[in-house]
Amino acid sequence: SRTHYAEQLVAWARVATESRTPRLASSVGLWESPSQLKRRIAILLDEKLIVLRECSRGWRVGSALGMLLIAGGLSLITLQPAKPAIAKTETDKSFANTGFRPTAMKLASGATVELLAIGTHAQKTQEWWDADGRPCTEPYKVLPATNISPQPKGQIVFRVLGADEGANVRWNTLPASNSGEGSIVVDGKKDPPGYHVHAFEWPKKDKLLSFRVGVATSKWKTLVKGSSSAHVSLEKSIVLSRALSDSHGNAVLVASHNLGDVATRGIAIDKSGRQHASTPKSRVNLSAGVQNQSYWSFAGLRPEDVKTFGLQARDYEWVEFENLPAAPSLSK
C-alpha cells in the first residue's frame, strides 16, 4: 500500500544517515535530500492523487508497433554459426545452365566431397546426369582413360574441397569392377587441383551402384624403418627394397605390404639427417589379392645419399554415395 511504502522510505532514510551512501544510490531514488524525500512521502499520502494504471490507446498501438519492429529486426540476426557451405570457386561458372545439381558430403576433417556428374565413357553419344538421374549437359571436357582394358563404359566426376594439399584421395565403386582414372579439363586447365575422374566398367545388369571416396589428412604413423639396403619385417609383413634409382637418377623405394585400406607413403632420411617424404603423385601401386607393391620416387635425392628408408601409413575417412542411377532415365 501507499502507507506501507512511505514507512519503508522513512526507515531507509534513517539507516542511510548511519551508514555510508553507496555510489549511484540516488539513481534509484533511495538516498535523496530530506526535501526530496519529504515531497515523495507527501505525494504517496495524498488520497486525492490518482495514479493512472493504463496508458492511452495511441501509446498502446505505438508500443505494439515498436515491439513488432524490434522483433523483426532481431529475427534477421543469428548468434549461431551458419551451416558449413560448399566452397564456391570460379569453376562453378562452368555449371551455369547445365541442369545438373552436385551432391556433397562433408567429412569430420572439414573436407567436402562433391559428386559432380555421372556419365557414359568413350561412347558415340556422350550422356551426363546427376546423382538423382536428372540429365545435364557437359560443363567441362573429360578425356577418356586410355590405360584400362577393356575400355570402361561409365565414369564419375567428383572433386574434393577443403583438404590439405598433400591429402591422399582414394575411391572405388560397389560392386567392384575394372576401373581406372581419367582426366578432366576445366576452364582450359587439365586436371585442376581437387578434380578427379573415375572410369569404370558398369555391368548392364546393375542399375544402381554406390561410390565411395576416402580422404586421408591425419598424422602419419611410421610402421617400419630400415637402412638403405633391403629390409624385411616379418611381424608386419613389410618388405622394403634397397635404395634404387629411376631414369632421372632420383632415389626410389619399393615396398611390398598387405596394409589394405589405408594411405601409405615412403620416407627417406639422407646422411645429413633430413627427412624426405614422397608425394601421392610419385606413388605407383600394383596389387594382387591382399598383397600390394608400392613404388615411390624422391626428387632431388640420389640413392647414395640415402641413410634410412621408412614406410608410413594413415587412415582414410570415407563417404559413400549410395544408389546412383546407371542411366539418366533411372531414379533412385
GROMACS .gro file of C-alpha atoms in nm:
model
  332
    1SER     CA    1   0.000   0.000   0.000
    2ARG     CA    2   0.099   0.367  -0.022
    3THR     CA    3   0.125   0.398   0.357
    4HIS     CA    4   0.348   0.092   0.384
    5TYR     CA    5   0.574   0.219   0.105
    6ALA     CA    6   0.603   0.563   0.280
    7GLU     CA    7   0.702   0.389   0.605
    8GLN     CA    8   0.972   0.195   0.421
    9LEU     CA    9   1.115   0.517   0.274
   10VAL     CA   10   1.139   0.673   0.622
   11ALA     CA   11   1.309   0.358   0.756
   12TRP     CA   12   1.564   0.358   0.470
   13ALA     CA   13   1.633   0.729   0.529
   14ARG     CA   14   1.715   0.661   0.894
   15VAL     CA   15   1.951   0.378   0.803
   16ALA     CA   16   2.117   0.597   0.538
   17THR     CA   17   2.213   0.857   0.798
   18GLU     CA   18   2.401   0.590   0.995
   19SER     CA   19   2.592   0.435   0.703
   20ARG     CA   20   2.796   0.546   0.405
   21THR     CA   21   2.589   0.627   0.099
   22PRO     CA   22   2.665   0.379  -0.186
   23ARG     CA   23   2.757   0.511  -0.527
   24LEU     CA   24   2.477   0.562  -0.778
   25ALA     CA   25   2.222   0.512  -0.496
   26SER     CA   26   2.042   0.835  -0.585
   27SER     CA   27   1.970   0.697  -0.932
   28VAL     CA   28   1.720   0.451  -0.782
   29GLY     CA   29   1.559   0.708  -0.553
   30LEU     CA   30   1.657   0.552  -0.219
   31TRP     CA   31   1.905   0.815  -0.096
   32GLU     CA   32   1.780   1.166  -0.167
   33SER     CA   33   1.793   1.501   0.011
   34PRO     CA   34   1.546   1.549   0.302
   35SER     CA   35   1.333   1.792   0.096
   36GLN     CA   36   1.302   1.546  -0.192
   37LEU     CA   37   1.215   1.260   0.040
   38LYS     CA   38   0.955   1.479   0.216
   39ARG     CA   39   0.783   1.559  -0.116
   40ARG     CA   40   0.775   1.191  -0.220
   41ILE     CA   41   0.612   1.088   0.109
   42ALA     CA   42   0.358   1.372   0.083
   43ILE     CA   43   0.258   1.259  -0.265
   44LEU     CA   44   0.220   0.900  -0.150
   45LEU     CA   45  -0.009   1.001   0.139
   46ASP     CA   46  -0.225   1.235  -0.076
   47GLU     CA   47  -0.557   1.048  -0.115
   48LYS     CA   48  -0.666   1.283  -0.396
   49LEU     CA   49  -0.377   1.174  -0.618
   50ILE     CA   50  -0.487   0.917  -0.875
   51VAL     CA   51  -0.217   0.702  -1.035
   52LEU     CA   52  -0.312   0.603  -1.386
   53ARG     CA   53  -0.253   0.231  -1.439
   54GLU     CA   54  -0.347   0.235  -1.805
   55CYS     CA   55  -0.200   0.423  -2.099
   56SER     CA   56  -0.385   0.581  -2.388
   57ARG     CA   57  -0.484   0.386  -2.700
   58GLY     CA   58  -0.222   0.573  -2.902
   59TRP     CA   59   0.053   0.464  -2.663
   60ARG     CA   60  -0.066   0.104  -2.676
   61VAL     CA   61  -0.070   0.100  -3.059
   62GLY     CA   62   0.268   0.271  -3.079
   63SER     CA   63   0.423   0.029  -2.828
   64ALA     CA   64   0.286  -0.273  -3.017
   65LEU     CA   65   0.427  -0.145  -3.346
   66GLY     CA   66   0.761  -0.076  -3.182
   67MET     CA   67   0.778  -0.428  -3.042
   68LEU     CA   68   0.697  -0.575  -3.380
   69LEU     CA   69   0.972  -0.371  -3.545
   70ILE     CA   70   1.224  -0.479  -3.280
   71ALA     CA   71   1.123  -0.847  -3.314
   72GLY     CA   72   1.151  -0.826  -3.692
   73GLY     CA   73   1.497  -0.673  -3.668
   74LEU     CA   74   1.620  -0.935  -3.422
   75SER     CA   75   1.489  -1.214  -3.645
   76LEU     CA   76   1.743  -1.108  -3.907
   77ILE     CA   77   2.028  -1.164  -3.661
   78THR     CA   78   2.154  -1.507  -3.551
   79LEU     CA   79   2.412  -1.589  -3.289
   80GLN     CA   80   2.454  -1.950  -3.403
   81PRO     CA   81   2.720  -2.038  -3.663
   82ALA     CA   82   2.596  -2.092  -4.015
   83LYS     CA   83   2.584  -2.443  -4.153
   84PRO     CA   84   2.900  -2.532  -4.348
   85ALA     CA   85   2.851  -2.442  -4.712
   86ILE     CA   86   3.019  -2.595  -5.011
   87ALA     CA   87   3.310  -2.375  -5.112
   88LYS     CA   88   3.245  -2.180  -5.429
   89THR     CA   89   3.517  -2.138  -5.689
   90GLU     CA   90   3.543  -1.968  -6.024
   91THR     CA   91   3.492  -2.304  -6.194
   92ASP     CA   92   3.133  -2.307  -6.066
   93LYS     CA   93   3.051  -2.068  -6.351
   94SER     CA   94   3.104  -2.362  -6.587
   95PHE     CA   95   2.798  -2.533  -6.443
   96ALA     CA   96   2.554  -2.250  -6.515
   97ASN     CA   97   2.253  -2.359  -6.723
   98THR     CA   98   2.372  -2.721  -6.742
   99GLY     CA   99   2.079  -2.857  -6.542
  100PHE     CA  100   2.289  -3.064  -6.304
  101ARG     CA  101   2.286  -3.046  -5.925
  102PRO     CA  102   2.601  -3.154  -5.742
  103THR     CA  103   2.563  -3.376  -5.436
  104ALA     CA  104   2.803  -3.305  -5.150
  105MET     CA  105   2.901  -3.482  -4.828
  106LYS     CA  106   3.120  -3.330  -4.556
  107LEU     CA  107   3.390  -3.516  -4.364
  108ALA     CA  108   3.473  -3.469  -3.997
  109SER     CA  109   3.814  -3.334  -4.103
  110GLY     CA  110   3.640  -3.039  -4.270
  111ALA     CA  111   3.691  -3.153  -4.629
  112THR     CA  112   3.391  -3.181  -4.862
  113VAL     CA  113   3.345  -3.445  -5.132
  114GLU     CA  114   3.125  -3.320  -5.415
  115LEU     CA  115   2.986  -3.564  -5.672
  116LEU     CA  116   2.956  -3.354  -5.986
  117ALA     CA  117   2.823  -3.582  -6.258
  118ILE     CA  118   2.781  -3.939  -6.381
  119GLY     CA  119   2.818  -4.023  -6.749
  120THR     CA  120   2.897  -4.267  -7.023
  121HIS     CA  121   3.260  -4.322  -7.119
  122ALA     CA  122   3.409  -4.334  -7.468
  123GLN     CA  123   3.068  -4.377  -7.628
  124LYS     CA  124   2.949  -4.229  -7.957
  125THR     CA  125   2.677  -4.038  -7.778
  126GLN     CA  126   2.804  -3.877  -7.459
  127GLU     CA  127   2.541  -3.858  -7.184
  128TRP     CA  128   2.559  -3.690  -6.844
  129TRP     CA  129   2.327  -3.698  -6.541
  130ASP     CA  130   2.340  -3.614  -6.172
  131ALA     CA  131   2.302  -3.835  -5.864
  132ASP     CA  132   1.922  -3.821  -5.893
  133GLY     CA  133   1.915  -3.924  -6.260
  134ARG     CA  134   1.844  -3.575  -6.399
  135PRO     CA  135   2.003  -3.528  -6.745
  136CYS     CA  136   2.254  -3.247  -6.775
  137THR     CA  137   2.483  -3.105  -7.040
  138GLU     CA  138   2.862  -3.131  -7.023
  139PRO     CA  139   3.003  -2.839  -6.821
  140TYR     CA  140   3.364  -2.942  -6.885
  141LYS     CA  141   3.569  -3.169  -7.109
  142VAL     CA  142   3.656  -3.518  -6.986
  143LEU     CA  143   3.938  -3.704  -7.160
  144PRO     CA  144   3.893  -4.083  -7.198
  145ALA     CA  145   4.101  -4.309  -6.978
  146THR     CA  146   4.344  -4.496  -7.202
  147ASN     CA  147   4.520  -4.725  -6.953
  148ILE     CA  148   4.229  -4.964  -6.898
  149SER     CA  149   4.144  -5.277  -7.091
  150PRO     CA  150   3.870  -5.342  -7.180
  151GLN     CA  151   3.757  -4.983  -7.212
  152PRO     CA  152   3.510  -4.882  -6.936
  153LYS     CA  153   3.161  -4.766  -7.025
  154GLY     CA  154   3.089  -4.538  -6.730
  155GLN     CA  155   3.256  -4.253  -6.545
  156ILE     CA  156   3.201  -4.040  -6.236
  157VAL     CA  157   3.337  -3.688  -6.196
  158PHE     CA  158   3.391  -3.557  -5.844
  159ARG     CA  159   3.607  -3.314  -5.655
  160VAL     CA  160   3.744  -3.275  -5.302
  161LEU     CA  161   3.728  -2.930  -5.142
  162GLY     CA  162   3.891  -2.801  -4.825
  163ALA     CA  163   4.150  -3.079  -4.790
  164ASP     CA  164   4.522  -3.026  -4.733
  165GLU     CA  165   4.740  -3.004  -5.041
  166GLY     CA  166   4.909  -3.332  -4.952
  167ALA     CA  167   4.586  -3.519  -4.872
  168ASN     CA  168   4.552  -3.873  -5.003
  169VAL     CA  169   4.235  -3.942  -5.201
  170ARG     CA  170   4.108  -4.291  -5.286
  171TRP     CA  171   3.783  -4.411  -5.440
  172ASN     CA  172   3.602  -4.714  -5.575
  173THR     CA  173   3.260  -4.830  -5.689
  174LEU     CA  174   3.045  -5.102  -5.533
  175PRO     CA  175   3.011  -5.360  -5.674
  176ALA     CA  176   3.377  -5.350  -5.771
  177SER     CA  177   3.470  -5.356  -6.139
  178ASN     CA  178   3.757  -5.294  -6.378
  179SER     CA  179   3.843  -4.926  -6.337
  180GLY     CA  180   4.098  -4.650  -6.390
  181GLU     CA  181   4.150  -4.275  -6.366
  182GLY     CA  182   4.060  -4.033  -6.642
  183SER     CA  183   4.145  -3.665  -6.695
  184ILE     CA  184   3.933  -3.352  -6.690
  185VAL     CA  185   3.973  -3.006  -6.843
  186VAL     CA  186   3.806  -2.718  -6.655
  187ASP     CA  187   3.834  -2.361  -6.784
  188GLY     CA  188   4.115  -2.470  -7.013
  189LYS     CA  189   4.316  -2.630  -6.731
  190LYS     CA  190   4.384  -3.003  -6.733
  191ASP     CA  191   4.330  -3.185  -6.405
  192PRO     CA  192   4.294  -2.880  -6.176
  193PRO     CA  193   4.354  -2.945  -5.803
  194GLY     CA  194   4.075  -3.139  -5.635
  195TYR     CA  195   3.909  -3.274  -5.952
  196HIS     CA  196   3.903  -3.649  -6.025
  197VAL     CA  197   3.752  -3.878  -6.288
  198HIS     CA  198   3.671  -4.242  -6.208
  199ALA     CA  199   3.628  -4.452  -6.522
  200PHE     CA  200   3.485  -4.799  -6.467
  201GLU     CA  201   3.316  -5.098  -6.626
  202TRP     CA  202   2.948  -5.079  -6.543
  203PRO     CA  203   2.768  -5.415  -6.580
  204LYS     CA  204   2.435  -5.364  -6.752
  205LYS     CA  205   2.257  -5.585  -6.501
  206ASP     CA  206   2.339  -5.342  -6.221
  207LYS     CA  207   2.101  -5.049  -6.247
  208LEU     CA  208   2.223  -4.890  -5.924
  209LEU     CA  209   2.563  -4.873  -5.758
  210SER     CA  210   2.745  -4.699  -5.473
  211PHE     CA  211   3.052  -4.479  -5.498
  212ARG     CA  212   3.298  -4.448  -5.208
  213VAL     CA  213   3.557  -4.173  -5.162
  214GLY     CA  214   3.821  -4.176  -4.891
  215VAL     CA  215   4.030  -3.875  -4.786
  216ALA     CA  216   4.330  -3.912  -4.555
  217THR     CA  217   4.458  -3.599  -4.378
  218SER     CA  218   4.553  -3.724  -4.030
  219LYS     CA  219   4.904  -3.750  -3.889
  220TRP     CA  220   5.135  -4.010  -4.043
  221LYS     CA  221   5.246  -4.309  -3.834
  222THR     CA  222   5.579  -4.478  -3.904
  223LEU     CA  223   5.535  -4.854  -3.931
  224VAL     CA  224   5.886  -4.966  -4.014
  225LYS     CA  225   6.230  -4.820  -4.082
  226GLY     CA  226   6.531  -4.982  -4.245
  227SER     CA  227   6.874  -4.894  -4.378
  228SER     CA  228   6.943  -4.808  -4.741
  229SER     CA  229   6.982  -5.182  -4.802
  230ALA     CA  230   6.686  -5.421  -4.821
  231HIS     CA  231   6.481  -5.461  -4.502
  232VAL     CA  232   6.226  -5.726  -4.405
  233SER     CA  233   5.972  -5.703  -4.121
  234LEU     CA  234   5.815  -6.046  -4.079
  235GLU     CA  235   5.595  -5.926  -3.792
  236LYS     CA  236   5.423  -5.663  -4.010
  237SER     CA  237   5.466  -5.846  -4.344
  238ILE     CA  238   5.650  -5.548  -4.493
  239VAL     CA  239   5.950  -5.569  -4.725
  240LEU     CA  240   6.150  -5.256  -4.814
  241SER     CA  241   6.389  -5.257  -5.109
  242ARG     CA  242   6.740  -5.116  -5.106
  243ALA     CA  243   6.791  -4.766  -5.248
  244LEU     CA  244   6.717  -4.787  -5.621
  245SER     CA  245   6.716  -4.513  -5.885
  246ASP     CA  246   6.484  -4.407  -6.165
  247SER     CA  247   6.575  -4.285  -6.514
  248HIS     CA  248   6.645  -3.936  -6.376
  249GLY     CA  249   6.882  -4.057  -6.105
  250ASN     CA  250   6.633  -3.998  -5.821
  251ALA     CA  251   6.622  -4.237  -5.526
  252VAL     CA  252   6.345  -4.495  -5.540
  253LEU     CA  253   6.185  -4.709  -5.268
  254VAL     CA  254   5.983  -5.021  -5.349
  255ALA     CA  255   5.777  -5.173  -5.067
  256SER     CA  256   5.572  -5.492  -5.053
  257HIS     CA  257   5.295  -5.498  -4.792
  258ASN     CA  258   4.939  -5.608  -4.715
  259LEU     CA  259   4.822  -5.293  -4.531
  260GLY     CA  260   4.497  -5.280  -4.722
  261ASP     CA  261   4.258  -4.985  -4.694
  262VAL     CA  262   4.500  -4.721  -4.558
  263ALA     CA  263   4.704  -4.442  -4.715
  264THR     CA  264   5.076  -4.516  -4.736
  265ARG     CA  265   5.388  -4.322  -4.825
  266GLY     CA  266   5.759  -4.381  -4.832
  267ILE     CA  267   6.010  -4.166  -4.646
  268ALA     CA  268   6.384  -4.135  -4.690
  269ILE     CA  269   6.636  -3.988  -4.446
  270ASP     CA  270   6.958  -3.865  -4.603
  271LYS     CA  271   7.302  -3.881  -4.445
  272SER     CA  272   7.264  -3.528  -4.303
  273GLY     CA  273   6.953  -3.638  -4.107
  274ARG     CA  274   6.698  -3.457  -4.324
  275GLN     CA  275   6.370  -3.641  -4.394
  276HIS     CA  276   6.229  -3.656  -4.747
  277ALA     CA  277   5.863  -3.753  -4.788
  278SER     CA  278   5.722  -3.893  -5.110
  279THR     CA  279   5.418  -3.729  -5.269
  280PRO     CA  280   5.094  -3.902  -5.377
  281LYS     CA  281   5.179  -3.836  -5.742
  282SER     CA  282   5.513  -4.016  -5.708
  283ARG     CA  283   5.341  -4.337  -5.596
  284VAL     CA  284   5.269  -4.631  -5.822
  285ASN     CA  285   5.079  -4.922  -5.673
  286LEU     CA  286   5.027  -5.277  -5.800
  287SER     CA  287   4.812  -5.530  -5.617
  288ALA     CA  288   4.742  -5.900  -5.634
  289GLY     CA  289   4.481  -6.014  -5.387
  290VAL     CA  290   4.570  -5.870  -5.047
  291GLN     CA  291   4.934  -5.808  -5.137
  292ASN     CA  292   5.042  -5.463  -5.257
  293GLN     CA  293   5.362  -5.341  -5.414
  294SER     CA  294   5.418  -4.966  -5.393
  295TYR     CA  295   5.682  -4.758  -5.570
  296TRP     CA  296   5.791  -4.410  -5.457
  297SER     CA  297   6.049  -4.175  -5.604
  298PHE     CA  298   6.223  -3.890  -5.421
  299ALA     CA  299   6.300  -3.598  -5.650
  300GLY     CA  300   6.642  -3.441  -5.592
  301LEU     CA  301   6.768  -3.724  -5.369
  302ARG     CA  302   7.035  -3.963  -5.502
  303PRO     CA  303   7.042  -4.328  -5.391
  304GLU     CA  304   7.394  -4.299  -5.248
  305ASP     CA  305   7.277  -4.017  -5.018
  306VAL     CA  306   7.006  -4.228  -4.854
  307LYS     CA  307   7.079  -4.343  -4.499
  308THR     CA  308   6.738  -4.483  -4.399
  309PHE     CA  309   6.411  -4.575  -4.570
  310GLY     CA  310   6.076  -4.600  -4.397
  311LEU     CA  311   5.708  -4.675  -4.456
  312GLN     CA  312   5.430  -4.464  -4.304
  313ALA     CA  313   5.051  -4.503  -4.301
  314ARG     CA  314   4.734  -4.316  -4.201
  315ASP     CA  315   4.364  -4.397  -4.212
  316TYR     CA  316   4.114  -4.280  -4.469
  317GLU     CA  317   3.789  -4.109  -4.375
  318TRP     CA  318   3.516  -4.238  -4.605
  319VAL     CA  319   3.191  -4.108  -4.751
  320GLU     CA  320   2.957  -4.316  -4.965
  321PHE     CA  321   2.711  -4.205  -5.231
  322GLU     CA  322   2.452  -4.481  -5.249
  323ASN     CA  323   2.204  -4.593  -5.516
  324LEU     CA  324   2.350  -4.396  -5.806
  325PRO     CA  325   2.148  -4.443  -6.129
  326ALA     CA  326   2.310  -4.617  -6.427
  327ALA     CA  327   2.121  -4.401  -6.677
  328PRO     CA  328   1.950  -4.061  -6.675
  329SER     CA  329   1.608  -4.225  -6.706
  330LEU     CA  330   1.654  -4.421  -6.382
  331SER     CA  331   1.572  -4.260  -6.049
  332LYS     CA  332   1.669  -4.371  -5.701
   0.00000   0.00000   0.00000
